[in-house]
CSV table of C-alpha atoms in Angstrom, one decimal:
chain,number,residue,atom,x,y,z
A,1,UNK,CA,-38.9,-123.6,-3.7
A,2,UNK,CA,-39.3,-122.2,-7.3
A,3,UNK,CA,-42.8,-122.5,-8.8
A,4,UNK,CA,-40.5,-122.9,-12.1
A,5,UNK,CA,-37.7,-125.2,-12.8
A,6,UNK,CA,-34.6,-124.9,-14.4
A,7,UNK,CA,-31.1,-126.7,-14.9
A,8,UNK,CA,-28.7,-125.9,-12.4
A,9,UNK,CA,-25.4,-125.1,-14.7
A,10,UNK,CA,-25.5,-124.8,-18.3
A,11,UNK,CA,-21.7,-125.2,-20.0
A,12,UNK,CA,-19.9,-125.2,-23.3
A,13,UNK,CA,-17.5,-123.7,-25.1
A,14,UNK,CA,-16.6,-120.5,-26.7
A,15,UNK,CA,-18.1,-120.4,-30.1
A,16,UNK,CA,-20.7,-123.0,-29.5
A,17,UNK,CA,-24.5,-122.8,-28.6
A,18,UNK,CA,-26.3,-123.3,-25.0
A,19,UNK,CA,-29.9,-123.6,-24.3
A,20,UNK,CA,-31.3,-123.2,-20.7
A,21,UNK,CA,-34.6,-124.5,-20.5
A,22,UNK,CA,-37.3,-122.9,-18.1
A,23,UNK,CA,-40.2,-125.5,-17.1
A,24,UNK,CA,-43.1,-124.7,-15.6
A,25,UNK,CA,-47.4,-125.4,-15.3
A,26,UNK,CA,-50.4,-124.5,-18.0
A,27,UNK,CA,-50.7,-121.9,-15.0
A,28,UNK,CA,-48.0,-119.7,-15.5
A,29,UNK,CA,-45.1,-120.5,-19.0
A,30,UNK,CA,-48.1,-122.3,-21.3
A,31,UNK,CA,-50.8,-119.8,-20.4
A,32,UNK,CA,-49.5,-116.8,-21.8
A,33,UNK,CA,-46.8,-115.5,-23.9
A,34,UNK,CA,-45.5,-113.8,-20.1
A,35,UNK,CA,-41.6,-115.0,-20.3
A,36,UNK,CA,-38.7,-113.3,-19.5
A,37,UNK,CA,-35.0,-114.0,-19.3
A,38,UNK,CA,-32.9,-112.1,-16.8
A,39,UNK,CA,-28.5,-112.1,-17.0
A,40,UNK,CA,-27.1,-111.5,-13.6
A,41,UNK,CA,-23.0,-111.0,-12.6
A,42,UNK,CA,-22.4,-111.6,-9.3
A,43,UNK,CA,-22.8,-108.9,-7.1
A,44,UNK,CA,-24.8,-106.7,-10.1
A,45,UNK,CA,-28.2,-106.0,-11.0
A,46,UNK,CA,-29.9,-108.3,-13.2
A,47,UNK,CA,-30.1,-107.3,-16.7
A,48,UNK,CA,-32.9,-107.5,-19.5
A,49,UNK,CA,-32.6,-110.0,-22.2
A,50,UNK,CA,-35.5,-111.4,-23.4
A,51,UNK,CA,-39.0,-110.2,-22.9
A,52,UNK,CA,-42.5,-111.4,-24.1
A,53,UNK,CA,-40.6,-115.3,-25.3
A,54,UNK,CA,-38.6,-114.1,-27.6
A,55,UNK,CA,-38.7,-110.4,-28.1
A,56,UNK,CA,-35.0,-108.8,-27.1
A,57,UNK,CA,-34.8,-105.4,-26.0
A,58,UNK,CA,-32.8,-102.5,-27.6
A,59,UNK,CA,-28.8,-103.2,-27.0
A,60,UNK,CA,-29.3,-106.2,-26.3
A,61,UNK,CA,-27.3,-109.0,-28.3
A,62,UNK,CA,-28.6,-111.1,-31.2
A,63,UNK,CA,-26.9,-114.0,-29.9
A,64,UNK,CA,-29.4,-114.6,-27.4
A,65,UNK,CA,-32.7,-115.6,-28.4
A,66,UNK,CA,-36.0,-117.1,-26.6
A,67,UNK,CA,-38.8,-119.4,-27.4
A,68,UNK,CA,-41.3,-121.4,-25.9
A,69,UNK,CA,-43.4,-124.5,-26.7
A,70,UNK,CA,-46.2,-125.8,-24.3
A,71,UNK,CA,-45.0,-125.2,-20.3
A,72,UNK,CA,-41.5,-124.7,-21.4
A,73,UNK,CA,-39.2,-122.2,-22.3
A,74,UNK,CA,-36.2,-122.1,-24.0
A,75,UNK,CA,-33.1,-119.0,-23.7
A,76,UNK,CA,-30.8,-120.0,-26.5
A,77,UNK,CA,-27.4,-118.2,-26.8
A,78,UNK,CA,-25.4,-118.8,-30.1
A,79,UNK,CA,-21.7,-118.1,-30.6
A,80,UNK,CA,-21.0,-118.5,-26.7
A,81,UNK,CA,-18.3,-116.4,-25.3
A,82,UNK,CA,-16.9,-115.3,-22.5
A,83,UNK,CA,-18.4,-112.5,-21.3
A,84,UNK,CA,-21.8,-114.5,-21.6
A,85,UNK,CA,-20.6,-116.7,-18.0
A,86,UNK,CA,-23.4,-115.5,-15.9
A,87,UNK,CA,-26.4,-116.6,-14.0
A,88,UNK,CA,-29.5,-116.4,-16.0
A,89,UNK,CA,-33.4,-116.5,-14.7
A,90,UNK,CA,-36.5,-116.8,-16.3
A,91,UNK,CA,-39.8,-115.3,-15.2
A,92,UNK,CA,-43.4,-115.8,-16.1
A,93,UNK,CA,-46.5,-114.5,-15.5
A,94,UNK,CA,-48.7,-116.9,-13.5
A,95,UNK,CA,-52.5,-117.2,-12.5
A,96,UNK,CA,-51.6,-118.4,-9.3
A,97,UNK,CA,-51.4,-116.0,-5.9
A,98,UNK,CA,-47.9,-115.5,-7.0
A,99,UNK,CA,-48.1,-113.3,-10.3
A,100,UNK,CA,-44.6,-113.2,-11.4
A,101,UNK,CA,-42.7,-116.4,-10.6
A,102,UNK,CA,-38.8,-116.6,-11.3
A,103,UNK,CA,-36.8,-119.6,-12.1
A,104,UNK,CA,-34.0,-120.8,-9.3
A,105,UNK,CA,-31.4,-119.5,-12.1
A,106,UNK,CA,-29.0,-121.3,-14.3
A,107,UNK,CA,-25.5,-120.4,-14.2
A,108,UNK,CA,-23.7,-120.4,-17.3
A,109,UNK,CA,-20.1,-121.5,-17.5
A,110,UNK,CA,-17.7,-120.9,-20.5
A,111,UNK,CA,-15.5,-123.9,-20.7
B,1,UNK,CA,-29.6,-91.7,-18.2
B,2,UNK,CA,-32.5,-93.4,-17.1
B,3,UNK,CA,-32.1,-94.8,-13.7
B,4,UNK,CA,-33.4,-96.2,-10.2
B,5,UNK,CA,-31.6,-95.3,-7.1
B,6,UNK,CA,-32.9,-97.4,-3.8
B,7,UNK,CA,-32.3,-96.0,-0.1
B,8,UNK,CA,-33.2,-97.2,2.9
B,9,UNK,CA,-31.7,-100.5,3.4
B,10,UNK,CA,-30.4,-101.2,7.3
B,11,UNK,CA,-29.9,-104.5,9.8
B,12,UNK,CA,-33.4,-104.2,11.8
B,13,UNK,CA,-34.1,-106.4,14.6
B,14,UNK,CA,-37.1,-108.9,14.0
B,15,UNK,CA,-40.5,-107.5,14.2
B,16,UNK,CA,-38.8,-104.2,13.4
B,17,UNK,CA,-40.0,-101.6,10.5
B,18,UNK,CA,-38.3,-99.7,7.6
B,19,UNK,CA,-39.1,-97.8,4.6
B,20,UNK,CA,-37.1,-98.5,1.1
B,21,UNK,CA,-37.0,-95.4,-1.2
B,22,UNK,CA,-36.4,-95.4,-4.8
B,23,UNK,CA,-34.9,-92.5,-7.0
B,24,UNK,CA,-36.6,-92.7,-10.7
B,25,UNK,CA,-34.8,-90.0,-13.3
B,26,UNK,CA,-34.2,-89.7,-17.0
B,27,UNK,CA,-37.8,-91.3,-18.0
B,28,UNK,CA,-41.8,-90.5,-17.2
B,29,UNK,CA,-42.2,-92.2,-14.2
B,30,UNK,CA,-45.6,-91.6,-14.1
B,31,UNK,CA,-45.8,-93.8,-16.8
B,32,UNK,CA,-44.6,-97.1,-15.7
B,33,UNK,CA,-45.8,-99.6,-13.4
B,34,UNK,CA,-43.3,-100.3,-10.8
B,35,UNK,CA,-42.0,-103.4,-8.7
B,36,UNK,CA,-39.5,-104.7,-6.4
B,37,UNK,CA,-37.6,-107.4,-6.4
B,38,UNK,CA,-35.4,-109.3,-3.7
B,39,UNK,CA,-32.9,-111.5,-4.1
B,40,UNK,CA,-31.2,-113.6,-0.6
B,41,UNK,CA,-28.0,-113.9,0.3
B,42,UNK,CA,-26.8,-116.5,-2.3
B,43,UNK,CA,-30.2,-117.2,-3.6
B,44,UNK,CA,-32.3,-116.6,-6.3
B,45,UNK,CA,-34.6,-113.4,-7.5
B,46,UNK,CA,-38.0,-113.0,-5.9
B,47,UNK,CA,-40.7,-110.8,-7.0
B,48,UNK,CA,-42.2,-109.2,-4.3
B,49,UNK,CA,-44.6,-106.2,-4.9
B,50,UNK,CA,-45.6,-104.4,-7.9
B,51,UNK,CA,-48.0,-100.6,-8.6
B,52,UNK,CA,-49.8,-99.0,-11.4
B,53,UNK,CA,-49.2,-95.8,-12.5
B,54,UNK,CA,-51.8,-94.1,-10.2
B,55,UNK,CA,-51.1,-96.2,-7.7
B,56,UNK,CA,-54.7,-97.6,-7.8
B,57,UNK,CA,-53.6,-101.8,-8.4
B,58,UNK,CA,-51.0,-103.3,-5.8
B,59,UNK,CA,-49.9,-106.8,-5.8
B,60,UNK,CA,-47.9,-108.6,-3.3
B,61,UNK,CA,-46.0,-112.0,-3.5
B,62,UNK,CA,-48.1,-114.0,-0.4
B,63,UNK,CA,-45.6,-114.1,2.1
B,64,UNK,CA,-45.8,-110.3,2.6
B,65,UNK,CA,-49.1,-109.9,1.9
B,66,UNK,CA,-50.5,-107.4,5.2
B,67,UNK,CA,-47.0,-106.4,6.3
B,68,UNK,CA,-45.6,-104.7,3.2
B,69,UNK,CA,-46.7,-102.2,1.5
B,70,UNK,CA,-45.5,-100.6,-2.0
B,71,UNK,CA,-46.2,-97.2,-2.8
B,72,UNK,CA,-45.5,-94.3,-4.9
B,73,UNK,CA,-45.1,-90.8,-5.3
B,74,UNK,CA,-45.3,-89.8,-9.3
B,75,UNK,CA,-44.5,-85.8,-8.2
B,76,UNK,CA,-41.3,-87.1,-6.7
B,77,UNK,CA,-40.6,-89.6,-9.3
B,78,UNK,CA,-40.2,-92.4,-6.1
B,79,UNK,CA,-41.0,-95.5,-5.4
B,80,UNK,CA,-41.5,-96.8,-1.4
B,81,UNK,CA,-41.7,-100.0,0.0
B,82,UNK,CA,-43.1,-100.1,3.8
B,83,UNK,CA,-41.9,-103.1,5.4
B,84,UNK,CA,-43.1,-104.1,8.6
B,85,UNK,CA,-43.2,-106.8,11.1
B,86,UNK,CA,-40.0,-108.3,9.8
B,87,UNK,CA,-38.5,-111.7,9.4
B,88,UNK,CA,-35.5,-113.1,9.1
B,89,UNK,CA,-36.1,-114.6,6.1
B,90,UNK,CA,-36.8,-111.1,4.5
B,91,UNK,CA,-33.3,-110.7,4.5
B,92,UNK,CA,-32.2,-109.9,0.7
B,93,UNK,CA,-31.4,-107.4,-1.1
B,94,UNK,CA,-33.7,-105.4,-2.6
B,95,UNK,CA,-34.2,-104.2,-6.5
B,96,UNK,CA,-36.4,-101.3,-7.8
B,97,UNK,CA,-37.5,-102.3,-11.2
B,98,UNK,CA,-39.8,-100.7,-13.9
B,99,UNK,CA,-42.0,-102.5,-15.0
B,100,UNK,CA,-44.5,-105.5,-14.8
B,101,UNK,CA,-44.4,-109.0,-15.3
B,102,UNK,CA,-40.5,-107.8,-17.8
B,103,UNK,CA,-38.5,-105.2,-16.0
B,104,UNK,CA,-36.3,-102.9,-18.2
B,105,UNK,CA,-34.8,-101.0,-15.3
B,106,UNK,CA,-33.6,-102.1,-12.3
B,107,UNK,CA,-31.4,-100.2,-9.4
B,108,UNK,CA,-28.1,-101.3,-7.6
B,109,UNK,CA,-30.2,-102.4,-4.9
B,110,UNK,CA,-30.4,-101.8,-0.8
B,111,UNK,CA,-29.2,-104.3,1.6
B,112,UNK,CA,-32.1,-105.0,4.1
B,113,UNK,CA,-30.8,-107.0,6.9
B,114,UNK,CA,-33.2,-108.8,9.5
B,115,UNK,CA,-31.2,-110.3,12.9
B,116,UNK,CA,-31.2,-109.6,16.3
């Protein structure tokens, strides 16, 4: 069982904006500013997309952005397309024996 | 091109051992901290251990805590995980990754199968 929580399936339509939300304790997403967002094809590596909340690394599309406000995150993607259909974790940093914690993943549909 | 390469991966009998290998080129190894990650058949990602530079921090997700071991060597740019006393639920396949706590860099993985 994931220490964090997160939506199973996230849809919508090309064009339109998606938000998965990543929930977790005072311990780990509202103690520090410790969230990332991973994109995963099946069978593939996960990828890097948002780091630190909301900071995206180089390559990295401006249609995805991240923020957070108390134990919750939040991975936005704007203008949704195709290519975006995907699972997608989160991660955080947590004071607990575990010290990174992932989400059980979100999978993204394009409608 | 900066990239991980993992070895190692095998189907292991329970209670067996194995050693994952990972290839670090086009960047400073030496540099970065360094983890892996595991991800089930079907399931979700896992973090599982992550090293310091030097080598001199190591932490391990609990449930192999005293029967893996992560380890590197920064002349050979590589990474090691020493697993031992396997389960079947270690089963996964398993990710290099640089980095701690965000990992920029991750490998194709090694299959690491655990069944009599």
């Amino acid at each position: 069982q994931s220490a964090l929580t997160q939506p199973a399936s996230v849809s919508g339509s090309p064009g339109q904006s998606i938000t998965i939300s990543c929930t977790g304790t005072s311990s780990d997403v509202g103690a520090y500013n410790y969230v990332s967002w991973y994109q995963q094809y099946p069978g593939k590596a996960p990828k890097l997309m948002i780091y630190d909340v909301n900071q995206r690394p180089s390559g990295v599309s401006n249609r995805f952005s991240g923020s957070k406000s108390g134990n919750t995150a939040s991975l936005t993607i704007s203008g949704l397309q195709a290519e975006d259909e995907a699972d997608y974790y989160c991660n955080s940093y947590s004071t607990s024996s575990t010290r990174y914690v992932f989400g059980p993943g979100t999978k993204v549909t394009v409608l | 091109e900066v990239q991980l390469v993992e070895s190692g991966g095998d189907l292991v009998q329970p209670g067996g051992s194995l050693r994952l290998s990972c290839a670090a080129s086009g960047f400073t190894f030496s540099s970065y901290w360094m983890s892996w990650v595991r991800q089930a058949p079907g399931l979700g990602l896992e973090w599982v251990a992550t090293i310091k530079q030097d080598g001199s921090e190591k932490y391990y997700v609990d449930s192999v805590k005293g029967r893996f071991t992560i380890s590197r060597d920064n002349a050979k740019n590589s990474l090691y995980l020493q697993m031992n006393s396997l389960r079947a639920e270690d089963t996964a396949v398993y990710y290099c990754a640089r980095g701690a706590g965000w990992w920029d860099i991750w490998g194709q993985g090694t299959m690491v199968t655990v069944s009599s």
